[in-house]
Amino acid sequence: MRYFIGNWKMFGTQKSIKIANNINNFIKSDKNRNKYRVIITPPFTLLQYFSNYFKKKKIKIGSQNCYHKDLFSSDTGAISPFMLKEIGCEYSIVGHSDNRAEGDDDNKLKQKVNFCLKNNLKIIYCIGENKTHKNKKQTFKVLRRQINNILKEKINYKNFIIAYEPIWSIGTGSVPSSDQLIKITGFIKKILKKRFKRSKTPAVLYGGSVDDKSIINFKNLGDIDGFLIGGASKSPKKFIDIIKNYYN
Ligand code: PGA
C-alpha cells in the first residue's frame, strides 16, 4: 500500500472542497486505486466539514497537529486528539518541522504520539535533518534520536506512518538524490525492523518538494511507501499527476 498525503498547511476555505473532490473523483476511476490511499490534512477550520463530506468516500482526513495531553485544557488555541477523533478525523501529523521549530520538543512529541494512539488517531510522524545537520554529516544521528524518542511508546505499526522530510528540501525545490534517499530510508527501516516484527513495520514516506515532475525521481525507490506533499497538493491537477506519473 502506498500513501499520497496532501498537507495543505494554512490554505483553503470551504470552496476548496472542490480540490479534494476532484482528487476523489480521479481515485474512483483510477485502475490503480487499490494500490494506494490518499489522505488530505486541511486546516482545523475545515476538518469537520471535510470529515463529514468524505466519510464514505475514498479520501481520508487528518489534522496537521494536535495537543499533547488532556481531553480538555485551559491552553488557548489547543485542540486535543480526543476532539479530532470526535469529528471523524482519522489521522494527525505529529512533529512537522514547522511545529518542532515552534517548540515541539522530544518530550512533547512523545506525549502527542501516546495521546493520539490512546484516542485511536493514526499518526503521520515527521522526522528530518536541517541543512547544518546535513553538512556536518549528522543526519543519521538526528533521525535515530527522533525515531527512538517516540518508539518508547507501544505502537501498532498499522496506526503509525513515518514521513522523512529533510528540512532543507521543504518548499525549496531541492530534493535528495536517489542514492541519498535509498541510504536514508534503508537506515530508517533498519531501526524500525529492530523494534517491530520484520513483516510488520510502519510505512516510511518521503516529503519535501514532491510535485508532478520530481515524483519521476522517486518512482523506482521501493523502500519508499509514499509521499507527504505540501505545495503541490493545493492543485488538483498536480496532485493527480503525481499519482499518475508514479504509476505510469
Ligand atoms: P512541500 O512541503 O511539498 O511544499 O515541500 C512538504 C511538507 O512540509 O510537508
PDB file of C-alpha atoms in Angstrom, residues 75-225:
ATOM      1  CA  ASP A  75      -4.396  26.113  26.834  1.00  0.00           C
ATOM      2  CA  THR A  76      -5.716  28.787  24.436  1.00  0.00           C
ATOM      3  CA  GLY A  77      -5.877  27.615  20.825  1.00  0.00           C
ATOM      4  CA  ALA A  78      -5.206  23.946  21.585  1.00  0.00           C
ATOM      5  CA  ILE A  79      -7.177  21.043  20.074  1.00  0.00           C
ATOM      6  CA  SER A  80      -6.853  17.551  21.516  1.00  0.00           C
ATOM      7  CA  PRO A  81      -6.749  14.191  19.676  1.00  0.00           C
ATOM      8  CA  PHE A  82      -9.968  13.318  21.509  1.00  0.00           C
ATOM      9  CA  MET A  83     -11.745  16.315  19.933  1.00  0.00           C
ATOM     10  CA  LEU A  84     -10.342  15.458  16.492  1.00  0.00           C
ATOM     11  CA  LYS A  85     -11.499  11.872  16.710  1.00  0.00           C
ATOM     12  CA  GLU A  86     -14.974  13.019  17.676  1.00  0.00           C
ATOM     13  CA  ILE A  87     -15.416  14.919  14.403  1.00  0.00           C
ATOM     14  CA  GLY A  88     -14.324  11.962  12.282  1.00  0.00           C
ATOM     15  CA  CYS A  89     -10.694  12.844  11.762  1.00  0.00           C
ATOM     16  CA  GLU A  90      -8.640   9.641  11.286  1.00  0.00           C
ATOM     17  CA  TYR A  91      -5.025  10.841  11.221  1.00  0.00           C
ATOM     18  CA  SER A  92      -2.851  13.563  12.689  1.00  0.00           C
ATOM     19  CA  ILE A  93       0.508  14.843  11.530  1.00  0.00           C
ATOM     20  CA  VAL A  94       2.844  14.952  14.537  1.00  0.00           C
ATOM     21  CA  GLY A  95       6.287  16.558  14.640  1.00  0.00           C
ATOM     22  CA  HIS A  96       6.248  18.533  11.393  1.00  0.00           C
ATOM     23  CA  SER A  97       9.388  20.695  11.284  1.00  0.00           C
ATOM     24  CA  ASP A  98       7.184  23.833  11.386  1.00  0.00           C
ATOM     25  CA  ASN A  99       5.901  22.675  14.785  1.00  0.00           C
ATOM     26  CA  ARG A 100       9.284  21.455  16.018  1.00  0.00           C
ATOM     27  CA  ALA A 101      10.575  24.975  15.237  1.00  0.00           C
ATOM     28  CA  GLU A 102       7.755  26.404  17.354  1.00  0.00           C
ATOM     29  CA  GLY A 103       8.690  24.338  20.405  1.00  0.00           C
ATOM     30  CA  ASP A 104       7.546  20.745  19.895  1.00  0.00           C
ATOM     31  CA  ASP A 105      10.466  19.011  21.615  1.00  0.00           C
ATOM     32  CA  ASP A 106      11.104  15.285  22.051  1.00  0.00           C
ATOM     33  CA  ASN A 107       9.171  15.106  25.280  1.00  0.00           C
ATOM     34  CA  LYS A 108       6.077  16.835  23.913  1.00  0.00           C
ATOM     35  CA  LEU A 109       6.139  14.733  20.741  1.00  0.00           C
ATOM     36  CA  LYS A 110       6.324  11.535  22.737  1.00  0.00           C
ATOM     37  CA  GLN A 111       3.259  12.676  24.680  1.00  0.00           C
ATOM     38  CA  LYS A 112       1.444  13.587  21.450  1.00  0.00           C
ATOM     39  CA  VAL A 113       2.098  10.173  19.959  1.00  0.00           C
ATOM     40  CA  ASN A 114       0.899   8.456  23.102  1.00  0.00           C
ATOM     41  CA  PHE A 115      -2.226  10.572  23.375  1.00  0.00           C
ATOM     42  CA  CYS A 116      -3.141  10.163  19.683  1.00  0.00           C
ATOM     43  CA  LEU A 117      -2.851   6.388  19.950  1.00  0.00           C
ATOM     44  CA  LYS A 118      -4.999   6.352  23.085  1.00  0.00           C
ATOM     45  CA  ASN A 119      -7.676   8.218  21.158  1.00  0.00           C
ATOM     46  CA  ASN A 120      -7.414   5.961  18.103  1.00  0.00           C
ATOM     47  CA  LEU A 121      -5.968   8.660  15.920  1.00  0.00           C
ATOM     48  CA  LYS A 122      -3.387   7.363  13.453  1.00  0.00           C
ATOM     49  CA  ILE A 123      -0.089   9.206  13.321  1.00  0.00           C
ATOM     50  CA  ILE A 124       1.968  10.663  10.493  1.00  0.00           C
ATOM     51  CA  TYR A 125       5.214  11.316  12.342  1.00  0.00           C
ATOM     52  CA  CYS A 126       7.634  13.707  10.601  1.00  0.00           C
ATOM     53  CA  ILE A 127      11.370  13.491  11.019  1.00  0.00           C
ATOM     54  CA  GLY A 128      14.246  15.134   9.180  1.00  0.00           C
ATOM     55  CA  GLU A 129      17.562  16.888   9.420  1.00  0.00           C
ATOM     56  CA  ASN A 130      18.259  20.554   8.677  1.00  0.00           C
ATOM     57  CA  LYS A 131      20.965  21.889   6.391  1.00  0.00           C
ATOM     58  CA  THR A 132      23.548  22.230   9.175  1.00  0.00           C
ATOM     59  CA  HIS A 133      23.000  18.633  10.305  1.00  0.00           C
ATOM     60  CA  LYS A 134      23.371  17.536   6.693  1.00  0.00           C
ATOM     61  CA  ASN A 135      26.599  19.493   6.175  1.00  0.00           C
ATOM     62  CA  LYS A 136      28.029  18.166   9.439  1.00  0.00           C
ATOM     63  CA  LYS A 137      27.050  14.611   8.453  1.00  0.00           C
ATOM     64  CA  GLN A 138      24.721  14.304  11.454  1.00  0.00           C
ATOM     65  CA  THR A 139      21.663  13.120   9.506  1.00  0.00           C
ATOM     66  CA  PHE A 140      21.653   9.552  10.865  1.00  0.00           C
ATOM     67  CA  LYS A 141      22.231  10.719  14.430  1.00  0.00           C
ATOM     68  CA  VAL A 142      19.305  13.165  14.246  1.00  0.00           C
ATOM     69  CA  LEU A 143      16.945  10.647  12.658  1.00  0.00           C
ATOM     70  CA  ARG A 144      17.867   7.931  15.152  1.00  0.00           C
ATOM     71  CA  ARG A 145      17.104  10.278  18.045  1.00  0.00           C
ATOM     72  CA  GLN A 146      13.814  11.446  16.540  1.00  0.00           C
ATOM     73  CA  ILE A 147      12.633   7.872  15.949  1.00  0.00           C
ATOM     74  CA  ASN A 148      13.867   6.271  19.169  1.00  0.00           C
ATOM     75  CA  ASN A 149      12.307   9.029  21.212  1.00  0.00           C
ATOM     76  CA  ILE A 150       8.794   8.060  20.276  1.00  0.00           C
ATOM     77  CA  LEU A 151       9.344   4.315  19.926  1.00  0.00           C
ATOM     78  CA  LYS A 152       9.298   4.218  23.714  1.00  0.00           C
ATOM     79  CA  GLU A 153       5.526   4.076  23.339  1.00  0.00           C
ATOM     80  CA  LYS A 154       3.781   0.805  22.495  1.00  0.00           C
ATOM     81  CA  ILE A 155       2.750   1.299  18.889  1.00  0.00           C
ATOM     82  CA  ASN A 156       0.693  -0.766  16.472  1.00  0.00           C
ATOM     83  CA  TYR A 157       2.506  -0.467  13.131  1.00  0.00           C
ATOM     84  CA  LYS A 158      -0.811  -0.041  11.324  1.00  0.00           C
ATOM     85  CA  ASN A 159      -1.507   3.208  13.184  1.00  0.00           C
ATOM     86  CA  PHE A 160       1.850   4.758  12.556  1.00  0.00           C
ATOM     87  CA  ILE A 161       3.440   6.283   9.452  1.00  0.00           C
ATOM     88  CA  ILE A 162       6.851   7.903   9.363  1.00  0.00           C
ATOM     89  CA  ALA A 163       7.458  10.778   6.940  1.00  0.00           C
ATOM     90  CA  TYR A 164      11.102  11.539   6.267  1.00  0.00           C
ATOM     91  CA  GLU A 165      11.169  15.251   5.409  1.00  0.00           C
ATOM     92  CA  PRO A 166      14.608  16.863   5.210  1.00  0.00           C
ATOM     93  CA  ILE A 167      14.028  20.449   6.295  1.00  0.00           C
ATOM     94  CA  TRP A 168      16.340  21.799   3.577  1.00  0.00           C
ATOM     95  CA  SER A 169      14.037  20.279   0.978  1.00  0.00           C
ATOM     96  CA  ILE A 170      10.663  21.544   2.225  1.00  0.00           C
ATOM     97  CA  GLY A 171       9.318  24.181  -0.167  1.00  0.00           C
ATOM     98  CA  THR A 172      12.740  24.749  -1.764  1.00  0.00           C
ATOM     99  CA  GLY A 173      12.639  22.662  -4.940  1.00  0.00           C
ATOM    100  CA  SER A 174      15.768  20.727  -3.894  1.00  0.00           C
ATOM    101  CA  VAL A 175      15.349  17.027  -3.330  1.00  0.00           C
ATOM    102  CA  PRO A 176      17.810  14.370  -2.148  1.00  0.00           C
ATOM    103  CA  SER A 177      19.445  12.216  -4.808  1.00  0.00           C
ATOM    104  CA  SER A 178      18.113   8.677  -5.292  1.00  0.00           C
ATOM    105  CA  ASP A 179      21.282   7.306  -3.673  1.00  0.00           C
ATOM    106  CA  GLN A 180      20.883   9.511  -0.602  1.00  0.00           C
ATOM    107  CA  LEU A 181      17.231   8.574  -0.267  1.00  0.00           C
ATOM    108  CA  ILE A 182      17.885   4.859  -0.602  1.00  0.00           C
ATOM    109  CA  LYS A 183      20.533   5.074   2.130  1.00  0.00           C
ATOM    110  CA  ILE A 184      18.360   7.124   4.471  1.00  0.00           C
ATOM    111  CA  THR A 185      15.126   5.172   4.075  1.00  0.00           C
ATOM    112  CA  GLY A 186      17.145   1.956   4.462  1.00  0.00           C
ATOM    113  CA  PHE A 187      18.561   3.327   7.706  1.00  0.00           C
ATOM    114  CA  ILE A 188      15.086   4.264   8.998  1.00  0.00           C
ATOM    115  CA  LYS A 189      13.700   0.838   8.105  1.00  0.00           C
ATOM    116  CA  LYS A 190      16.590  -0.862   9.854  1.00  0.00           C
ATOM    117  CA  ILE A 191      15.755   0.949  13.105  1.00  0.00           C
ATOM    118  CA  LEU A 192      12.072   0.078  12.690  1.00  0.00           C
ATOM    119  CA  LYS A 193      12.775  -3.593  11.980  1.00  0.00           C
ATOM    120  CA  LYS A 194      14.619  -3.886  15.272  1.00  0.00           C
ATOM    121  CA  ARG A 195      11.595  -2.583  17.131  1.00  0.00           C
ATOM    122  CA  PHE A 196       8.752  -4.140  15.119  1.00  0.00           C
ATOM    123  CA  LYS A 197       8.447  -7.605  13.651  1.00  0.00           C
ATOM    124  CA  ARG A 198      10.064  -7.833  10.224  1.00  0.00           C
ATOM    125  CA  SER A 199       6.864  -8.062   8.204  1.00  0.00           C
ATOM    126  CA  LYS A 200       5.064  -5.561  10.393  1.00  0.00           C
ATOM    127  CA  THR A 201       6.991  -2.329  10.147  1.00  0.00           C
ATOM    128  CA  PRO A 202       5.337   1.072   9.740  1.00  0.00           C
ATOM    129  CA  ALA A 203       5.233   2.748   6.327  1.00  0.00           C
ATOM    130  CA  VAL A 204       8.064   5.190   5.572  1.00  0.00           C
ATOM    131  CA  LEU A 205       7.212   8.135   3.316  1.00  0.00           C
ATOM    132  CA  TYR A 206       9.279  10.861   1.734  1.00  0.00           C
ATOM    133  CA  GLY A 207       8.295  14.556   1.842  1.00  0.00           C
ATOM    134  CA  GLY A 208       9.953  17.721   0.561  1.00  0.00           C
ATOM    135  CA  SER A 209       9.321  19.407  -2.820  1.00  0.00           C
ATOM    136  CA  VAL A 210       7.411  16.431  -4.223  1.00  0.00           C
ATOM    137  CA  ASP A 211       5.483  17.514  -7.316  1.00  0.00           C
ATOM    138  CA  ASP A 212       4.318  16.142 -10.661  1.00  0.00           C
ATOM    139  CA  LYS A 213       7.905  16.432 -12.021  1.00  0.00           C
ATOM    140  CA  SER A 214      10.118  15.413  -9.083  1.00  0.00           C
ATOM    141  CA  ILE A 215       7.956  12.305  -8.478  1.00  0.00           C
ATOM    142  CA  ILE A 216       9.685  10.713 -11.504  1.00  0.00           C
ATOM    143  CA  ASN A 217      12.911  10.515  -9.421  1.00  0.00           C
ATOM    144  CA  PHE A 218      11.174   8.556  -6.678  1.00  0.00           C
ATOM    145  CA  LYS A 219       9.073   6.041  -8.572  1.00  0.00           C
ATOM    146  CA  ASN A 220      11.522   3.176  -8.564  1.00  0.00           C
ATOM    147  CA  LEU A 221      12.641   3.523  -4.964  1.00  0.00           C
ATOM    148  CA  GLY A 222      10.894   0.501  -3.486  1.00  0.00           C
ATOM    149  CA  ASP A 223      11.672   1.342   0.132  1.00  0.00           C
ATOM    150  CA  ILE A 224       9.543   4.485  -0.035  1.00  0.00           C
ATOM    151  CA  ASP A 225       5.937   3.717   0.822  1.00  0.00           C
TER     152      ASP A 225
END
